[in-house]
Short mmCIF file of C-alpha atoms and ligand atoms in Angstrom, two decimals:
data_model
loop_
_atom_site.label_atom_id
_atom_site.label_comp_id
_atom_site.label_asym_id
_atom_site.label_seq_id
_atom_site.Cartn_x
_atom_site.Cartn_y
_atom_site.Cartn_z
CA MET A 1 -41.04 12.91 66.00
CA CYS A 2 -38.97 15.35 68.01
CA LEU A 3 -40.21 18.88 68.57
CA GLN A 4 -37.43 20.38 66.47
CA ALA A 5 -38.45 18.29 63.47
CA ALA A 6 -42.09 19.19 64.01
CA SER A 7 -41.42 22.93 64.00
CA THR A 8 -39.09 22.64 61.02
CA MET A 9 -41.83 20.91 59.09
CA LEU A 10 -44.42 23.46 60.09
CA GLY A 11 -42.02 26.26 59.30
CA SER A 12 -41.38 24.92 55.80
CA GLU A 13 -45.02 25.16 54.79
CA PRO A 14 -45.60 27.95 52.31
CA MET A 15 -47.31 30.46 54.56
CA ASN A 16 -47.50 34.20 54.57
CA ARG A 17 -45.67 35.27 57.70
CA ASP A 18 -47.52 38.55 57.84
CA ASP A 19 -51.00 37.03 57.94
CA PRO A 20 -52.15 36.90 61.58
CA ALA A 21 -54.69 34.14 60.84
CA GLN A 22 -51.90 31.93 59.49
CA GLY A 23 -49.63 32.92 62.35
CA LEU A 24 -52.35 31.82 64.74
CA ALA A 25 -52.79 28.49 62.93
CA ARG A 26 -49.06 27.88 63.15
CA VAL A 27 -48.93 28.65 66.87
CA ARG A 28 -51.94 26.44 67.54
CA LEU A 29 -50.22 23.52 65.79
CA ARG A 30 -47.04 24.09 67.79
CA ILE A 31 -49.00 24.20 71.06
CA GLY A 32 -50.70 20.94 70.11
CA ALA A 33 -47.36 19.30 69.31
CA ALA A 34 -45.74 20.54 72.54
CA ALA A 35 -48.73 19.35 74.58
CA ARG A 36 -48.59 15.90 73.00
CA LEU A 37 -44.87 15.63 73.76
CA ALA A 38 -45.58 16.56 77.36
CA ALA A 39 -48.48 14.09 77.48
CA ARG A 40 -50.83 16.92 78.40
CA PRO A 41 -54.23 17.64 76.83
CA SER A 42 -53.87 20.80 74.76
CA SER A 43 -57.11 22.01 76.31
CA ASP A 44 -55.09 22.51 79.51
CA ILE A 45 -53.17 25.30 77.82
CA THR A 46 -54.73 28.67 77.13
CA LEU A 47 -53.24 30.66 74.30
CA VAL A 48 -53.23 34.36 75.13
CA ALA A 49 -52.68 36.27 71.88
CA VAL A 50 -50.63 39.34 72.71
CA SER A 51 -52.12 42.13 70.60
CA LYS A 52 -50.18 45.12 71.94
CA MET A 53 -49.35 47.60 69.16
CA GLN A 54 -51.54 45.69 66.69
CA SER A 55 -54.28 47.45 64.76
CA ALA A 56 -57.95 46.60 65.23
CA ASP A 57 -57.98 45.06 61.73
CA ARG A 58 -55.18 42.63 62.52
CA ILE A 59 -56.83 41.73 65.82
CA ALA A 60 -60.16 41.19 64.02
CA ALA A 61 -58.47 38.66 61.70
CA VAL A 62 -57.50 36.61 64.75
CA LEU A 63 -60.91 37.00 66.39
CA ALA A 64 -62.42 35.64 63.17
CA GLU A 65 -60.48 32.40 63.72
CA GLY A 66 -62.13 31.89 67.08
CA GLN A 67 -59.29 33.16 69.28
CA ARG A 68 -60.79 34.71 72.42
CA HIS A 69 -58.01 35.30 74.98
CA PHE A 70 -55.93 38.41 74.29
CA GLY A 71 -53.17 40.14 76.19
CA GLU A 72 -52.42 43.85 76.25
CA ASN A 73 -49.67 45.53 78.23
CA ARG A 74 -50.96 49.09 78.44
CA VAL A 75 -54.30 50.16 79.88
CA GLN A 76 -54.66 53.29 77.73
CA GLU A 77 -53.92 51.47 74.48
CA ALA A 78 -56.32 48.67 75.35
CA LEU A 79 -59.06 51.17 76.21
CA ALA A 80 -58.66 52.76 72.79
CA LYS A 81 -59.00 49.47 70.89
CA TRP A 82 -61.04 46.94 72.78
CA PRO A 83 -64.44 48.43 73.61
CA THR A 84 -65.26 48.58 69.87
CA LEU A 85 -63.86 45.13 69.08
CA ARG A 86 -65.72 43.71 72.01
CA GLU A 87 -69.09 44.94 70.77
CA ARG A 88 -68.78 42.36 67.99
CA THR A 89 -67.30 39.60 70.17
CA PRO A 90 -68.54 40.04 73.74
CA ASP A 91 -67.03 36.74 74.90
CA VAL A 92 -63.48 37.96 74.50
CA VAL A 93 -61.25 37.52 77.58
CA LEU A 94 -58.76 40.36 78.04
CA HIS A 95 -55.59 39.83 80.08
CA LEU A 96 -53.53 42.72 81.41
CA ILE A 97 -49.93 41.57 81.08
CA GLY A 98 -48.06 44.85 81.59
CA PRO A 99 -47.25 46.98 84.63
CA LEU A 100 -50.25 48.55 86.37
CA GLN A 101 -50.08 51.91 88.13
CA THR A 102 -52.39 52.35 91.08
CA ASN A 103 -54.10 55.35 89.45
CA LYS A 104 -55.14 53.13 86.52
CA VAL A 105 -56.64 50.35 88.63
CA ARG A 106 -60.21 51.55 88.14
CA ASP A 107 -59.90 51.64 84.34
CA ALA A 108 -58.05 48.34 84.31
CA LEU A 109 -60.69 46.52 86.32
CA ALA A 110 -63.49 47.93 84.20
CA LEU A 111 -61.86 46.63 81.00
CA PHE A 112 -59.77 43.56 81.79
CA ASP A 113 -60.98 40.08 82.75
CA VAL A 114 -57.67 38.85 84.13
CA ILE A 115 -54.93 40.92 85.82
CA GLU A 116 -51.62 39.06 85.44
CA THR A 117 -49.28 41.63 86.97
CA VAL A 118 -50.04 41.98 90.67
CA ASP A 119 -46.54 42.71 91.91
CA ARG A 120 -46.51 44.91 95.03
CA PRO A 121 -48.51 45.54 98.20
CA LYS A 122 -49.74 49.03 97.20
CA LEU A 123 -51.16 47.65 93.96
CA ALA A 124 -52.73 44.64 95.67
CA GLN A 125 -54.42 46.99 98.14
CA ALA A 126 -55.68 49.28 95.38
CA ILE A 127 -57.10 46.32 93.43
CA ALA A 128 -58.84 44.94 96.53
CA LYS A 129 -60.36 48.34 97.28
CA GLU A 130 -61.61 48.81 93.71
CA MET A 131 -63.02 45.28 93.61
CA ALA A 132 -64.96 46.01 96.77
CA GLU A 133 -66.31 49.29 95.41
CA SER A 134 -67.13 48.08 91.90
CA GLU A 135 -68.28 44.61 92.99
CA ARG A 136 -66.37 43.30 89.99
CA ARG A 137 -63.91 40.53 90.81
CA VAL A 138 -61.54 39.18 88.19
CA PRO A 139 -58.90 36.47 88.55
CA CYS A 140 -55.44 37.82 89.37
CA PHE A 141 -51.93 36.44 88.89
CA VAL A 142 -48.96 37.41 91.01
CA GLU A 143 -45.99 38.36 88.85
CA VAL A 144 -42.80 36.74 90.14
CA ASN A 145 -39.38 38.23 89.39
CA VAL A 146 -37.96 34.75 88.87
CA GLY A 147 -34.46 36.00 88.01
CA ASP A 148 -34.35 38.44 90.94
CA GLU A 149 -33.45 41.16 88.46
CA ALA A 150 -32.96 44.63 89.91
CA GLN A 151 -34.93 46.56 87.27
CA LYS A 152 -37.69 44.03 86.74
CA ALA A 153 -41.24 44.09 88.04
CA GLY A 154 -42.45 41.22 90.15
CA VAL A 155 -42.21 39.80 93.61
CA SER A 156 -38.92 38.15 94.50
CA PRO A 157 -39.28 34.38 95.04
CA ALA A 158 -38.03 34.86 98.60
CA GLU A 159 -40.88 37.27 99.35
CA LEU A 160 -43.63 35.42 97.54
CA SER A 161 -44.97 33.57 100.55
CA GLN A 162 -45.46 36.75 102.55
CA PHE A 163 -46.95 38.58 99.56
CA LEU A 164 -49.44 35.78 98.92
CA THR A 165 -50.51 35.89 102.54
CA LEU A 166 -51.26 39.59 102.15
CA CYS A 167 -53.14 39.06 98.89
CA ARG A 168 -55.16 36.03 99.89
CA ASP A 169 -55.64 36.20 103.65
CA GLU A 170 -55.77 39.92 104.31
CA LEU A 171 -57.14 41.32 101.06
CA ALA A 172 -59.14 38.28 99.85
CA LEU A 173 -57.95 38.80 96.29
CA PRO A 174 -58.90 36.03 93.84
CA ILE A 175 -55.37 34.83 93.10
CA ALA A 176 -55.51 32.21 90.35
CA GLY A 177 -51.83 31.67 89.71
CA LEU A 178 -48.36 33.01 89.03
CA MET A 179 -46.86 34.77 86.03
CA CYS A 180 -43.24 35.39 85.04
CA ILE A 181 -41.01 36.92 82.41
CA PRO A 182 -37.60 35.20 82.72
CA PRO A 183 -34.35 37.12 82.20
CA ILE A 184 -33.57 37.90 78.56
CA GLY A 185 -30.64 36.05 77.02
CA GLU A 186 -30.67 33.05 79.33
CA ALA A 187 -32.25 29.64 78.96
CA ALA A 188 -35.78 30.08 80.30
CA GLY A 189 -36.34 26.45 81.33
CA PRO A 190 -34.98 26.66 84.89
CA TYR A 191 -37.09 29.77 85.51
CA PHE A 192 -40.24 28.09 84.21
CA ALA A 193 -39.50 25.13 86.48
CA LEU A 194 -39.06 27.51 89.41
CA LEU A 195 -42.41 29.23 88.76
CA ARG A 196 -44.17 25.87 88.53
CA LYS A 197 -42.59 24.76 91.79
CA LEU A 198 -43.58 27.99 93.56
CA ALA A 199 -47.15 27.66 92.28
CA ALA A 200 -47.42 24.08 93.51
CA ARG A 201 -45.96 24.99 96.90
CA HIS A 202 -48.67 27.60 97.37
CA GLY A 203 -51.55 25.55 96.03
CA LEU A 204 -51.95 27.64 92.89
CA LEU A 205 -53.06 25.83 89.74
CA GLN A 206 -52.18 28.28 87.01
CA CYS A 207 -48.85 29.37 85.54
CA SER A 208 -48.69 32.07 82.87
CA MET A 209 -45.28 31.59 81.28
CA GLY A 210 -43.73 31.31 77.83
CA MET A 211 -43.70 33.76 74.93
CA SER A 212 -43.03 33.38 71.19
CA ALA A 213 -39.42 32.29 71.66
CA ASP A 214 -40.00 29.69 74.35
CA PHE A 215 -43.64 28.69 74.77
CA GLU A 216 -42.93 25.06 73.88
CA ASP A 217 -40.45 24.81 76.76
CA ALA A 218 -42.99 26.47 79.03
CA ILE A 219 -45.63 23.90 78.05
CA ALA A 220 -43.18 21.07 78.78
CA LEU A 221 -42.63 22.59 82.22
CA GLY A 222 -46.28 23.03 83.13
CA ALA A 223 -47.51 26.33 81.71
CA THR A 224 -51.30 26.61 81.79
CA SER A 225 -51.25 29.74 79.65
CA VAL A 226 -48.72 31.05 77.15
CA ARG A 227 -48.53 34.66 75.96
CA VAL A 228 -47.66 34.79 72.27
CA GLY A 229 -47.39 38.01 70.26
CA SER A 230 -44.90 38.04 67.40
CA GLY A 231 -45.40 34.30 66.77
CA ILE A 232 -48.95 35.17 65.69
CA PHE A 233 -48.77 38.73 64.41
CA GLY A 234 -45.15 38.84 63.18
CA GLU A 235 -42.70 41.51 64.29
CA ARG A 236 -44.44 44.34 66.07
CA PRO A 237 -44.59 47.72 64.34
CA GLY A 238 -41.70 49.87 65.50
CA HIS A 239 -39.26 46.95 65.77
C1 LIG B 1 -45.06 41.47 74.56
C2 LIG B 1 -45.25 40.48 75.61
C3 LIG B 1 -45.41 39.11 75.31
C4 LIG B 1 -45.36 38.56 73.90
O1 LIG B 1 -44.07 38.61 73.41
P1 LIG B 1 -43.70 37.89 72.01
O2 LIG B 1 -42.25 37.66 72.12
O3 LIG B 1 -44.07 38.87 70.95
O4 LIG B 1 -44.48 36.67 71.93
C5 LIG B 1 -45.64 38.24 76.36
N1 LIG B 1 -45.68 38.66 77.64
C6 LIG B 1 -45.52 39.95 77.97
C7 LIG B 1 -45.60 40.35 79.40
C8 LIG B 1 -45.30 40.91 76.97
O5 LIG B 1 -45.15 42.20 77.32
#
C-alpha cells in the first residue's frame, strides 16, 4: 500500500482531532508506516513531541501514553512547565529546539537533555564553558541552515566543516548529529537529503529533521528523529 493510501485510511478513522493522546497514536502509526516503506526499523526513529505553547494538562495526556521525548523552543517557557511535570515522570528527555541566547545557556543546560540548536561559535563556546563548570554534558546537534536563508539560524553548509572542527576538536562538545528546518514553501526532500549527506560526510549518526507536514519524507531520507507538534496536539493556541 502506498503511503498516501495509508494516511488517507488513518485520517478517515473517526478520531477526535483535539485529543493529544489520539493525535499521538495517529503520528505513531504514520511513523511506523513510513519506516516500513523505507525498510527501516521504527525503533531507529525517535519521535520528539513538540509541546511548545501546550498546557501541562495536554502534555500530561501524552506522557500518559508513554511518550518521553519532548521538544520546547523557549527556555523560559520550558522552565515554567517542565520541572513539575518531570517530578511525576523523571525519565522524560527534553530537547531544546529553538534559538539559544548565550545568557540562557546555564538555565538551558540545567533543564534540557539534548540541545539541538548549536549554531554559532559564541554559543558553542558558552556551552562548552558551562559544561565544564557544571560537569553536566548533554548531546548536542548542530543546526544547519540548509537553504542558506539570510534570516534563518544555523550554520551554512559551506561553513559546517570548520564549525564542526571548532565544536569537536577545540571545544570537545558532544556533537551527536545535525538538525535542520528547511525553507518554508518549498519541497523539503532535497534539504533532508542534503542534511543526511552532510551528517554522513562528517561521521555523525543522527539527523533531526521533519515536522508535522513532512516527517514521512524525512524518515524516507534518513531522519533519526522527527519533531512533531501540531500533528499530535492540533493547531497551537494563538494560530
Ligand atoms: C514548532 C516546531 C516544530 C513542530 O512543528 P509542527 O509543524 O507543529 O509539527 C518542529 N521543529 C521546530 C524547530 C519547531 O520550532
